[in-house]
Coordinates of C-alpha atoms in Angstrom, one line a residue:
M140 CA -3.8 -80.3 -35.9
K141 CA -6.7 -78.5 -34.4
H142 CA -5.9 -79.6 -30.9
L143 CA -2.2 -78.6 -31.4
L144 CA -3.3 -75.1 -32.5
N145 CA -5.6 -74.9 -29.5
L146 CA -2.6 -75.7 -27.2
L147 CA -0.4 -73.2 -28.9
A148 CA -3.1 -70.5 -28.6
A149 CA -3.6 -71.3 -24.9
V150 CA 0.2 -71.0 -24.3
A151 CA 0.2 -67.7 -26.2
L152 CA -2.7 -66.5 -24.1
L153 CA -0.9 -67.4 -20.9
V154 CA 2.2 -65.5 -22.0
W155 CA 0.0 -62.5 -23.0
G156 CA -1.9 -62.5 -19.7
T157 CA 1.4 -62.5 -17.8
Y158 CA 2.6 -59.5 -19.9
L159 CA -0.6 -57.6 -19.2
V160 CA -0.3 -58.2 -15.5
R161 CA 3.3 -57.2 -15.4
T162 CA 3.0 -54.0 -17.4
G163 CA -0.3 -53.1 -15.8
I164 CA 1.1 -53.3 -12.2
L165 CA 4.2 -51.3 -13.3
R166 CA 2.0 -48.6 -14.8
V167 CA -0.2 -48.3 -11.8
F168 CA 2.3 -48.7 -9.0
G169 CA 5.6 -48.2 -10.8
A170 CA 6.8 -45.1 -9.0
N171 CA 5.6 -46.5 -5.6
L172 CA 7.3 -49.8 -6.2
R173 CA 10.6 -48.0 -6.9
G174 CA 10.1 -46.0 -3.7
I175 CA 9.5 -49.2 -1.7
L176 CA 12.6 -50.8 -3.0
A177 CA 14.7 -47.7 -2.4
R178 CA 13.6 -47.4 1.2
S179 CA 13.7 -51.1 2.0
I180 CA 17.2 -52.3 1.0
D181 CA 19.4 -51.2 3.8
T182 CA 20.6 -54.7 4.5
R183 CA 20.7 -57.9 2.4
P184 CA 17.9 -59.7 4.2
A185 CA 15.7 -56.7 3.9
A186 CA 16.6 -56.3 0.3
A187 CA 15.6 -59.9 -0.4
L188 CA 12.3 -59.4 1.3
A189 CA 11.7 -56.2 -0.7
G190 CA 12.5 -58.0 -3.9
L191 CA 10.2 -60.8 -3.0
G192 CA 7.2 -58.5 -2.3
V193 CA 7.7 -56.3 -5.4
T194 CA 8.2 -59.2 -7.8
A195 CA 5.2 -61.1 -6.4
L196 CA 3.2 -58.1 -7.6
I197 CA 4.7 -57.5 -11.0
Q198 CA 5.4 -61.2 -11.7
S199 CA 8.6 -60.5 -13.4
S200 CA 12.1 -60.8 -11.9
T201 CA 13.4 -59.2 -15.2
A202 CA 11.5 -56.0 -14.5
T203 CA 12.7 -56.0 -10.9
A204 CA 16.3 -56.4 -12.2
L205 CA 15.9 -53.3 -14.4
I206 CA 14.6 -51.2 -11.5
V207 CA 17.4 -52.3 -9.2
A208 CA 20.0 -51.9 -11.9
A209 CA 18.9 -48.2 -12.1
F210 CA 19.5 -47.9 -8.4
V211 CA 23.0 -49.3 -8.7
A212 CA 23.8 -46.9 -11.5
Q213 CA 22.6 -43.9 -9.4
G214 CA 24.7 -45.1 -6.4
I215 CA 21.6 -45.6 -4.3
V216 CA 22.5 -49.2 -3.5
S217 CA 25.6 -51.4 -3.9
L218 CA 25.8 -54.3 -6.3
P219 CA 25.8 -57.0 -3.5
V220 CA 22.6 -55.5 -2.1
A221 CA 21.1 -55.5 -5.6
L222 CA 21.9 -59.2 -6.0
A223 CA 20.2 -59.9 -2.7
V224 CA 17.1 -58.2 -4.1
M225 CA 17.2 -60.5 -7.1
L226 CA 17.4 -63.6 -4.9
G227 CA 14.3 -62.4 -3.2
A228 CA 12.7 -61.6 -6.5
D229 CA 13.1 -65.2 -7.7
V230 CA 11.3 -66.4 -4.5
G231 CA 8.5 -63.9 -5.3
T232 CA 7.8 -65.3 -8.8
S233 CA 7.8 -68.8 -7.2
L234 CA 5.2 -67.8 -4.7
M235 CA 3.0 -66.5 -7.5
A236 CA 3.4 -69.9 -9.3
V237 CA 2.1 -71.6 -6.2
V238 CA -1.0 -69.3 -6.1
F239 CA -1.8 -69.9 -9.7
S240 CA -1.4 -73.7 -9.4
F241 CA -4.7 -73.9 -7.5
D242 CA -7.9 -74.2 -9.5
L243 CA -9.0 -70.6 -9.7
S244 CA -10.6 -70.9 -13.1
W245 CA -13.9 -69.8 -11.7
L246 CA -12.4 -66.4 -11.1
S247 CA -11.5 -66.0 -14.8
P248 CA -14.9 -64.7 -16.1
L249 CA -15.2 -62.3 -13.1
F250 CA -11.8 -60.9 -13.6
I251 CA -12.1 -60.4 -17.4
F252 CA -15.6 -58.9 -17.2
T253 CA -14.7 -56.5 -14.4
G254 CA -11.4 -55.6 -16.0
V255 CA -12.9 -54.8 -19.3
V256 CA -15.5 -52.6 -17.8
M257 CA -12.9 -50.7 -15.7
F258 CA -10.5 -50.4 -18.7
I259 CA -13.0 -49.2 -21.3
S260 CA -14.8 -46.7 -18.9
R261 CA -11.6 -45.1 -17.5
Q262 CA -8.7 -46.0 -19.7
A263 CA -6.4 -43.0 -18.9
T264 CA -6.8 -43.3 -15.1
A265 CA -5.3 -45.6 -12.5
V266 CA -8.7 -47.4 -12.4
G267 CA -8.5 -48.2 -16.1
R268 CA -4.9 -49.5 -15.7
F269 CA -5.9 -51.7 -12.8
G270 CA -8.6 -53.1 -15.0
R271 CA -5.9 -54.1 -17.4
V272 CA -4.3 -56.1 -14.6
L273 CA -7.6 -57.9 -13.9
I274 CA -7.9 -58.7 -17.6
G275 CA -4.4 -60.2 -17.5
L276 CA -5.2 -62.3 -14.4
G277 CA -8.4 -63.5 -16.0
L278 CA -6.6 -64.5 -19.2
M279 CA -3.9 -66.4 -17.3
L280 CA -6.5 -68.4 -15.4
L281 CA -8.5 -69.1 -18.6
A282 CA -5.3 -70.1 -20.5
L283 CA -4.3 -72.6 -17.8
R284 CA -7.7 -74.3 -18.1
L285 CA -7.4 -74.4 -21.9
V286 CA -3.9 -75.8 -21.6
A287 CA -5.1 -78.6 -19.4
E288 CA -8.0 -79.4 -21.8
S289 CA -5.8 -79.4 -24.9
T290 CA -3.0 -81.5 -23.4
G291 CA -5.5 -84.0 -22.1
I292 CA -6.3 -84.8 -25.8
I293 CA -2.9 -84.4 -27.4
V294 CA -1.1 -86.6 -24.9
K295 CA -3.1 -89.6 -26.1
A296 CA -1.5 -89.4 -29.6
P297 CA 1.2 -92.1 -30.1
A298 CA 3.7 -89.6 -31.7
V299 CA 3.4 -87.3 -28.7
Q300 CA 3.9 -90.1 -26.3
A301 CA 7.1 -91.2 -28.1
L302 CA 8.4 -87.7 -28.1
L303 CA 7.8 -87.4 -24.3
L304 CA 9.5 -90.7 -23.7
S305 CA 12.6 -89.5 -25.5
L306 CA 12.6 -86.3 -23.5
A307 CA 12.5 -88.2 -20.2
S308 CA 15.8 -89.9 -20.9
D309 CA 18.0 -86.8 -20.5
L310 CA 17.9 -84.3 -17.6
L311 CA 20.3 -81.9 -19.3
L312 CA 18.1 -81.9 -22.4
E313 CA 15.0 -81.1 -20.3
I314 CA 16.9 -78.2 -18.6
T315 CA 17.9 -76.9 -22.1
V316 CA 14.3 -77.1 -23.4
G317 CA 13.0 -75.4 -20.3
A318 CA 15.6 -72.6 -20.7
V319 CA 14.8 -72.1 -24.4
L320 CA 11.0 -72.0 -23.7
A321 CA 11.5 -69.4 -20.9
V322 CA 13.5 -67.1 -23.3
V323 CA 11.0 -67.5 -26.1
A324 CA 8.0 -66.9 -23.9
Y325 CA 9.7 -64.0 -22.2
S326 CA 8.5 -65.4 -18.9
S327 CA 9.7 -68.2 -16.6
L328 CA 6.5 -67.9 -14.6
A329 CA 4.4 -68.8 -17.7
I330 CA 6.6 -71.8 -18.5
V331 CA 6.5 -73.1 -14.9
L332 CA 2.7 -72.8 -14.9
L333 CA 2.6 -74.6 -18.2
T334 CA 4.8 -77.3 -17.0
A335 CA 2.7 -77.8 -13.9
T336 CA -0.4 -78.1 -16.0
L337 CA 1.2 -80.6 -18.3
A338 CA 2.3 -82.7 -15.3
A339 CA -1.2 -82.6 -13.8
S340 CA -2.8 -83.8 -17.0
G341 CA -0.3 -86.7 -17.3
A342 CA 1.3 -85.3 -20.5
I343 CA 4.8 -85.4 -19.0
P344 CA 6.3 -87.4 -16.1
I345 CA 7.1 -85.6 -12.9
E346 CA 10.9 -86.1 -13.5
V347 CA 10.6 -84.3 -16.9
A348 CA 8.6 -81.5 -15.3
L349 CA 11.3 -80.9 -12.7
G350 CA 14.0 -80.7 -15.3
L351 CA 11.9 -78.2 -17.3
V352 CA 11.4 -76.1 -14.1
L353 CA 15.2 -76.0 -13.5
G354 CA 15.6 -74.9 -17.2
A355 CA 12.9 -72.2 -16.8
N356 CA 14.8 -70.8 -13.8
L357 CA 18.0 -70.8 -15.8
G358 CA 16.2 -69.3 -18.8
S359 CA 14.9 -66.4 -16.8
G360 CA 18.5 -65.5 -15.9
V361 CA 19.6 -65.7 -19.5
L362 CA 16.6 -63.6 -20.6
A363 CA 17.6 -60.8 -18.3
V364 CA 21.1 -60.8 -19.6
M365 CA 19.9 -60.7 -23.2
V366 CA 17.4 -57.9 -22.5
T367 CA 20.1 -55.7 -21.0
A368 CA 22.8 -56.6 -23.5
R369 CA 22.9 -53.1 -24.9
S370 CA 22.4 -51.3 -21.7
P371 CA 25.0 -49.4 -19.6
V372 CA 27.5 -51.5 -17.6
E373 CA 25.6 -50.9 -14.3
A374 CA 22.4 -52.3 -15.8
R375 CA 24.2 -55.4 -17.1
Q376 CA 26.0 -56.2 -13.8
V377 CA 22.8 -57.1 -11.8
P378 CA 21.4 -59.6 -14.3
L379 CA 24.8 -61.2 -14.9
G380 CA 25.2 -61.7 -11.1
N381 CA 21.8 -63.2 -10.9
L382 CA 22.6 -65.6 -13.7
V383 CA 25.7 -66.7 -11.9
F384 CA 23.5 -67.6 -8.9
K385 CA 21.1 -69.5 -11.1
I386 CA 23.8 -71.5 -12.8
I387 CA 25.3 -72.4 -9.4
G388 CA 21.8 -73.4 -8.1
V389 CA 21.0 -75.6 -11.1
L390 CA 24.3 -77.4 -11.0
V391 CA 23.9 -78.1 -7.3
A392 CA 20.2 -79.2 -7.7
I393 CA 20.8 -81.7 -10.5
P394 CA 22.0 -84.5 -8.3
F395 CA 19.1 -84.0 -5.9
V396 CA 16.2 -84.2 -8.4
G397 CA 16.0 -88.0 -8.0
L398 CA 16.1 -87.8 -4.2
W399 CA 13.3 -85.1 -4.3
V400 CA 11.1 -87.3 -6.4
R401 CA 11.6 -90.3 -4.1
H402 CA 11.3 -88.7 -0.7
V403 CA 9.4 -85.4 -1.1
R404 CA 7.0 -86.1 -4.1
P405 CA 4.8 -88.6 -2.1
Y406 CA 3.7 -85.7 0.2
F407 CA 1.8 -84.0 -2.6
D408 CA -1.3 -85.6 -4.1
N409 CA -1.4 -83.3 -7.1
P410 CA 1.5 -83.3 -9.6
A411 CA 1.0 -79.7 -10.3
T412 CA 1.4 -78.8 -6.7
A413 CA 4.6 -80.9 -6.6
V414 CA 6.0 -79.0 -9.5
V415 CA 5.4 -75.5 -8.2
M416 CA 6.6 -76.5 -4.7
F417 CA 9.8 -77.8 -6.2
H418 CA 10.1 -74.4 -8.0
L419 CA 9.5 -72.6 -4.7
G420 CA 11.9 -74.8 -2.8
F421 CA 14.6 -74.4 -5.3
N422 CA 14.5 -70.6 -5.3
F423 CA 14.0 -70.4 -1.5
A424 CA 17.0 -72.6 -0.9
L425 CA 19.0 -70.6 -3.4
A426 CA 18.2 -67.4 -1.5
V427 CA 19.0 -68.7 1.9
L428 CA 22.2 -70.5 1.0
L429 CA 23.7 -67.9 -1.4
I430 CA 22.7 -64.6 0.1
A431 CA 25.9 -64.6 2.2
F432 CA 27.9 -64.8 -1.0
T433 CA 26.6 -61.7 -2.8
N434 CA 29.8 -59.8 -2.1
H435 CA 31.9 -62.5 -3.8
V436 CA 29.7 -62.8 -6.8
A437 CA 29.6 -59.0 -7.0
K438 CA 33.4 -58.9 -7.2
W439 CA 33.4 -61.5 -10.0
V440 CA 30.8 -59.5 -12.0
E441 CA 32.7 -56.2 -11.5
R442 CA 35.9 -57.9 -12.7
W443 CA 34.1 -59.3 -15.8
L444 CA 32.1 -56.1 -16.5
P445 CA 34.2 -53.2 -15.2
K446 CA 32.5 -49.8 -15.0
E447 CA 33.6 -47.2 -17.6
D448 CA 35.8 -44.3 -16.6
K449 CA 33.5 -41.4 -15.6
S450 CA 36.2 -38.8 -15.0
M451 CA 35.6 -37.1 -18.3
V452 CA 32.1 -35.9 -19.1
A453 CA 32.2 -36.9 -22.8
G454 CA 33.2 -40.5 -21.7
R455 CA 30.2 -40.9 -19.3
P456 CA 27.7 -43.6 -20.4
H457 CA 24.3 -42.6 -21.5
H458 CA 21.3 -43.6 -19.4
L459 CA 18.7 -44.0 -22.1
D460 CA 18.1 -47.7 -21.6
P461 CA 15.8 -49.0 -24.4
T462 CA 14.8 -52.0 -22.2
A463 CA 13.2 -49.6 -19.7
L464 CA 10.7 -48.3 -22.2
A465 CA 8.3 -51.1 -21.2
T466 CA 8.2 -49.6 -17.7
P467 CA 7.2 -46.0 -18.1
S468 CA 8.2 -44.9 -14.6
L469 CA 11.7 -46.4 -15.0
A470 CA 12.0 -44.9 -18.5
I471 CA 11.1 -41.4 -17.1
S472 CA 13.9 -41.9 -14.5
C473 CA 16.4 -42.8 -17.2
A474 CA 15.5 -39.7 -19.2
A475 CA 15.9 -37.5 -16.0
R476 CA 19.3 -39.0 -15.4
E477 CA 20.3 -38.2 -19.0
A478 CA 19.0 -34.7 -18.6
L479 CA 21.3 -34.2 -15.6
H480 CA 24.1 -35.6 -17.7
Q481 CA 23.3 -32.9 -20.3
A482 CA 23.4 -30.3 -17.5
D483 CA 26.8 -31.5 -16.4
V484 CA 28.1 -30.9 -19.9
V485 CA 26.6 -27.4 -19.8
E486 CA 28.2 -26.7 -16.5
T487 CA 31.6 -27.8 -17.8
M488 CA 31.1 -25.3 -20.7
M489 CA 30.2 -22.5 -18.3
L490 CA 33.2 -23.1 -16.1
G491 CA 35.6 -23.2 -19.1
M492 CA 34.0 -20.1 -20.6
L493 CA 35.4 -17.9 -17.7
R494 CA 38.9 -19.4 -18.2
V495 CA 38.7 -18.4 -21.9
I496 CA 37.7 -14.9 -21.0
K497 CA 40.5 -14.5 -18.4
E498 CA 43.3 -16.4 -20.1
N499 CA 42.5 -15.9 -23.8
D500 CA 42.8 -19.7 -24.3
V501 CA 41.9 -20.3 -27.9
R502 CA 42.4 -24.1 -27.7
M503 CA 40.0 -24.4 -24.9
A504 CA 37.4 -22.2 -26.7
G505 CA 37.5 -24.6 -29.6
E506 CA 37.0 -27.6 -27.3
L507 CA 34.1 -26.0 -25.5
R508 CA 32.4 -25.1 -28.8
K509 CA 32.6 -28.8 -29.7
M510 CA 30.9 -29.7 -26.4
D511 CA 27.9 -27.7 -27.6
D512 CA 27.5 -30.5 -30.3
T513 CA 27.3 -33.0 -27.4
V514 CA 24.6 -30.9 -25.7
D515 CA 22.6 -30.8 -28.9
Q516 CA 23.0 -34.6 -29.4
L517 CA 21.9 -35.3 -25.9
Y518 CA 18.9 -33.0 -26.3
S519 CA 17.9 -34.9 -29.5
A520 CA 18.4 -38.3 -27.9
I521 CA 16.4 -37.4 -24.8
K522 CA 13.6 -35.9 -26.9
Y523 CA 13.4 -39.0 -29.1
Y524 CA 13.6 -41.3 -26.1
L525 CA 10.7 -39.5 -24.4
T526 CA 8.6 -39.7 -27.6
K527 CA 8.9 -43.5 -27.4
I528 CA 7.3 -43.6 -24.0
S529 CA 3.6 -44.3 -24.2
R530 CA 1.9 -41.1 -22.8
E531 CA -1.3 -43.1 -22.1
A532 CA 0.7 -45.4 -19.8
L533 CA 1.8 -42.4 -17.7
G534 CA 0.1 -41.3 -14.5
E535 CA -0.6 -37.6 -13.8
E536 CA 2.6 -37.1 -11.9
E537 CA 4.7 -39.0 -14.5
S538 CA 3.1 -36.9 -17.3
R539 CA 4.2 -33.7 -15.4
R540 CA 7.7 -35.2 -15.0
W541 CA 7.7 -35.9 -18.8
T542 CA 7.0 -32.3 -19.5
D543 CA 9.5 -31.1 -16.9
I544 CA 12.3 -33.1 -18.6
I545 CA 11.5 -31.7 -22.0
S546 CA 11.5 -28.2 -20.7
F547 CA 14.7 -28.7 -18.8
T548 CA 16.6 -30.2 -21.8
I549 CA 15.3 -27.4 -24.1
N550 CA 16.7 -24.8 -21.6
M551 CA 20.1 -26.6 -21.4
E552 CA 20.3 -26.8 -25.2
Q553 CA 19.7 -23.1 -25.6
I554 CA 22.2 -22.3 -22.8
G555 CA 24.8 -24.3 -24.8
D556 CA 24.0 -22.3 -27.9
I557 CA 24.4 -19.0 -26.1
I558 CA 27.8 -20.1 -24.6
E559 CA 29.0 -21.1 -28.1
R560 CA 28.1 -17.6 -29.4
I561 CA 29.8 -16.0 -26.4
L562 CA 33.0 -17.9 -27.2
I563 CA 32.9 -16.9 -30.8
D564 CA 32.5 -13.2 -29.8
I565 CA 35.4 -13.5 -27.3
E566 CA 37.7 -14.9 -30.0
D567 CA 36.7 -12.4 -32.6
K568 CA 36.4 -9.2 -30.5
K569 CA 38.9 -9.8 -27.7
I570 CA 41.5 -12.5 -28.3
N571 CA 42.2 -11.9 -32.0
K572 CA 42.4 -8.1 -31.5
G573 CA 44.5 -8.3 -28.3
R574 CA 42.1 -6.5 -26.1
N575 CA 41.3 -6.9 -22.4
F576 CA 38.6 -5.9 -20.0
S577 CA 39.4 -3.4 -17.4
D578 CA 40.0 -4.7 -13.9
A579 CA 36.6 -3.4 -12.7
G580 CA 34.9 -4.9 -15.8
M581 CA 36.5 -8.3 -15.3
A582 CA 35.5 -8.3 -11.6
E583 CA 31.9 -7.6 -12.6
I584 CA 32.0 -10.5 -15.1
C585 CA 33.4 -12.8 -12.6
E586 CA 30.7 -11.9 -10.1
L587 CA 27.9 -12.5 -12.6
H588 CA 29.6 -15.8 -13.6
A589 CA 29.8 -17.0 -10.1
R590 CA 26.2 -16.3 -9.5
L591 CA 25.4 -18.1 -12.7
I592 CA 27.2 -21.3 -11.7
D593 CA 25.4 -21.2 -8.3
N594 CA 22.0 -20.7 -10.0
L595 CA 22.7 -23.6 -12.4
R596 CA 23.5 -25.9 -9.6
L597 CA 20.4 -24.8 -7.7
G598 CA 18.4 -25.3 -10.9
M599 CA 19.7 -28.9 -11.2
S600 CA 18.7 -29.5 -7.6
V601 CA 15.2 -28.1 -8.3
F602 CA 14.8 -30.4 -11.3
L603 CA 16.0 -33.4 -9.4
N604 CA 14.1 -32.9 -6.2
G605 CA 11.2 -30.7 -7.2
S606 CA 11.5 -28.6 -4.1
V607 CA 9.1 -25.7 -4.1
R608 CA 11.2 -23.7 -1.6
D609 CA 14.3 -24.0 -3.8
A610 CA 12.2 -23.1 -6.9
Q611 CA 11.1 -20.0 -5.2
K612 CA 14.6 -19.2 -4.2
L613 CA 15.7 -19.6 -7.9
L614 CA 13.1 -17.1 -9.0
E615 CA 14.3 -14.7 -6.4
E616 CA 17.8 -15.1 -7.8
K617 CA 16.5 -14.2 -11.2
A618 CA 15.3 -10.8 -9.9
R619 CA 18.7 -10.2 -8.2
F620 CA 20.6 -11.1 -11.3
R621 CA 18.6 -8.8 -13.4
D622 CA 19.2 -5.9 -11.0
L623 CA 22.9 -6.7 -10.9
E624 CA 23.1 -6.7 -14.7
R625 CA 21.5 -3.3 -14.9
A626 CA 23.8 -1.9 -12.2
Y627 CA 26.9 -3.3 -13.9
A628 CA 25.8 -1.9 -17.3
G629 CA 25.5 1.5 -15.5
T630 CA 29.0 1.3 -14.0
H631 CA 30.4 0.4 -17.3
L632 CA 28.9 3.5 -18.9
T633 CA 30.4 5.5 -16.0
R634 CA 33.8 4.1 -16.9
L635 CA 33.3 5.2 -20.5
T636 CA 32.7 8.8 -19.4
D637 CA 36.0 8.6 -17.5
N638 CA 37.7 7.7 -20.8
T639 CA 39.0 4.3 -19.5
V640 CA 40.8 3.0 -22.6
Q641 CA 40.1 -0.7 -21.9
S642 CA 36.4 0.0 -21.3
I643 CA 36.1 1.9 -24.5
E644 CA 37.8 -0.8 -26.6
T645 CA 35.6 -3.6 -25.1
S646 CA 32.4 -1.7 -24.6
S647 CA 30.3 -3.5 -27.1
L648 CA 31.6 -6.9 -26.1
H649 CA 31.2 -6.1 -22.4
L650 CA 27.6 -5.1 -22.7
D651 CA 26.7 -8.0 -25.0
L652 CA 28.4 -10.4 -22.6
I653 CA 26.6 -9.4 -19.5
S654 CA 23.3 -9.4 -21.5
D655 CA 24.0 -12.9 -22.6
L656 CA 24.8 -14.0 -19.1
K657 CA 21.4 -12.6 -18.1
R658 CA 19.8 -14.6 -20.8
I659 CA 21.5 -17.8 -19.6
N660 CA 20.3 -17.0 -16.1
S661 CA 16.7 -16.6 -17.4
H662 CA 16.9 -20.1 -19.0
I663 CA 18.2 -21.5 -15.7
C664 CA 15.4 -19.9 -13.7
S665 CA 12.8 -21.2 -16.1
I666 CA 13.4 -24.6 -14.5
A667 CA 11.5 -23.3 -11.5
Y668 CA 8.3 -22.5 -13.4
P669 CA 6.9 -26.0 -13.9
I670 CA 7.6 -26.9 -10.3
L671 CA 5.8 -23.8 -8.9
D672 CA 3.0 -24.2 -11.4
S673 CA 2.3 -27.8 -10.3
A674 CA 2.3 -26.7 -6.7
G675 CA 0.0 -23.8 -7.4
A676 CA 2.6 -21.4 -6.1
L677 CA 2.9 -19.4 -9.4
A678 CA 1.0 -16.1 -9.4
P679 CA -1.4 -15.6 -12.4
S680 CA 0.6 -12.6 -13.5
R681 CA 3.9 -14.6 -13.4
L682 CA 2.2 -17.5 -15.2
K683 CA 1.1 -15.1 -18.0
Q684 CA 4.7 -13.8 -18.2
V685 CA 6.0 -17.3 -18.5
I686 CA 3.7 -18.2 -21.3
T687 CA 4.8 -15.0 -23.2
E688 CA 8.5 -15.8 -22.7
E689 CA 8.0 -19.4 -23.9
A690 CA 6.1 -18.1 -27.0
Q691 CA 8.9 -15.6 -27.8
R692 CA 11.5 -18.3 -27.3
A693 CA 9.7 -20.6 -29.7
L694 CA 9.7 -17.9 -32.3

């Protein structure tokens, strides 16, 4: 029993070490890895190479699938190219299995000691996070040695030998066991390394090890599908397509396992090397032979998982993927996309607001007021999602982005509230009383509204791209809008002195409306402040004004 517990503890340590390395690399290089993938996937061969390189670092094809799925959802890459990335990603994990198959246990104490010193001394920095990666590597190497020692003792037990003999009689059973282990361990890499270690110690025959390796490959595909089961359709298409490739590969490989053992196995002295090279050969052959069929598999997947209709804002899918929370940089990207979704709803409300003012459309006014509930719900969902992202795992740039998203969604939520109040006033003071603005007054409102729409779109661009130049332009528009609002308030008072009947009847509503439009514009222009502050382009007097405005808004 003691030796069995030691084996289970060693396996758990191997899985934990793999997790530390994966999450550590993503926390240190997450944003850069996403940038490398985005820039390197113009063609399918280039996409496969990019997937190979990135996955060799993070040691998780599932994490790569989540990143690539986000690109597909944003329209940055097509589904066939994303599937090519995944073929390369599987080769990347295979290469890491080959590296870990060598006896590197002498590095374990060095990695653990150095990693602990780096992590404890500078936890909140990139150095500390890289120390976490070294700890994970050290634990993986230590775990592999412990697995070898434990299995060397356990394999001598008669009951274990009988169990292994029964397993060796059925290749399909071995594949099933390997797939289940990969899903339970949350890592096909850990299971392949475990299998190689068991084969090297003589605990299992080479034929059984190869069956378990095929199962581990299949299990990694199943795992990615399970992890993204509740994600948007775009996030589920990539793992499903990759699973199709793995199923095809396993079915084709089954008849060749015996041939490989007879003709290729003799070239490897160490059974562990034979196992990991079979794993590498399987995924390399899969990538080379099936990369030309990514278009066909993509069509199958799109037929099985059709994208939802995005023509209506309310029907658009949310982007707050819970599976991305383990990858802070990816989770930040999901939150930013959802914030833009919220801004799209606000823009729809603003466009509809002018139609209500012009055409006295009561039905539309009611629909737009209901959309404010959607804006509020999105704000709450984004805020809750961001609170679940570990702030300690965020770098300096990602922390600023976290704050920018919160600020942006607050401004959008408050704009929605102002529009709702405007619509209520229009119904009560204009539509129900049968009043209309004067032609000159309506022209002024239309001019302010047009500038407001332009500024909102500019603000969304500033939020998305972080352009300092556009942020400065947005602040300039704030000053122009304020001057225009004052000028129009003056011309309205002039019309009152001329005894214009329509101006007299709607005077209070008109002044309140242009004042509310100015408040909306102020919220839009607030998007520029964090960008300019981060770039050091915000004057001290302006910064003090921003702080005062934020305090007043909070009250």
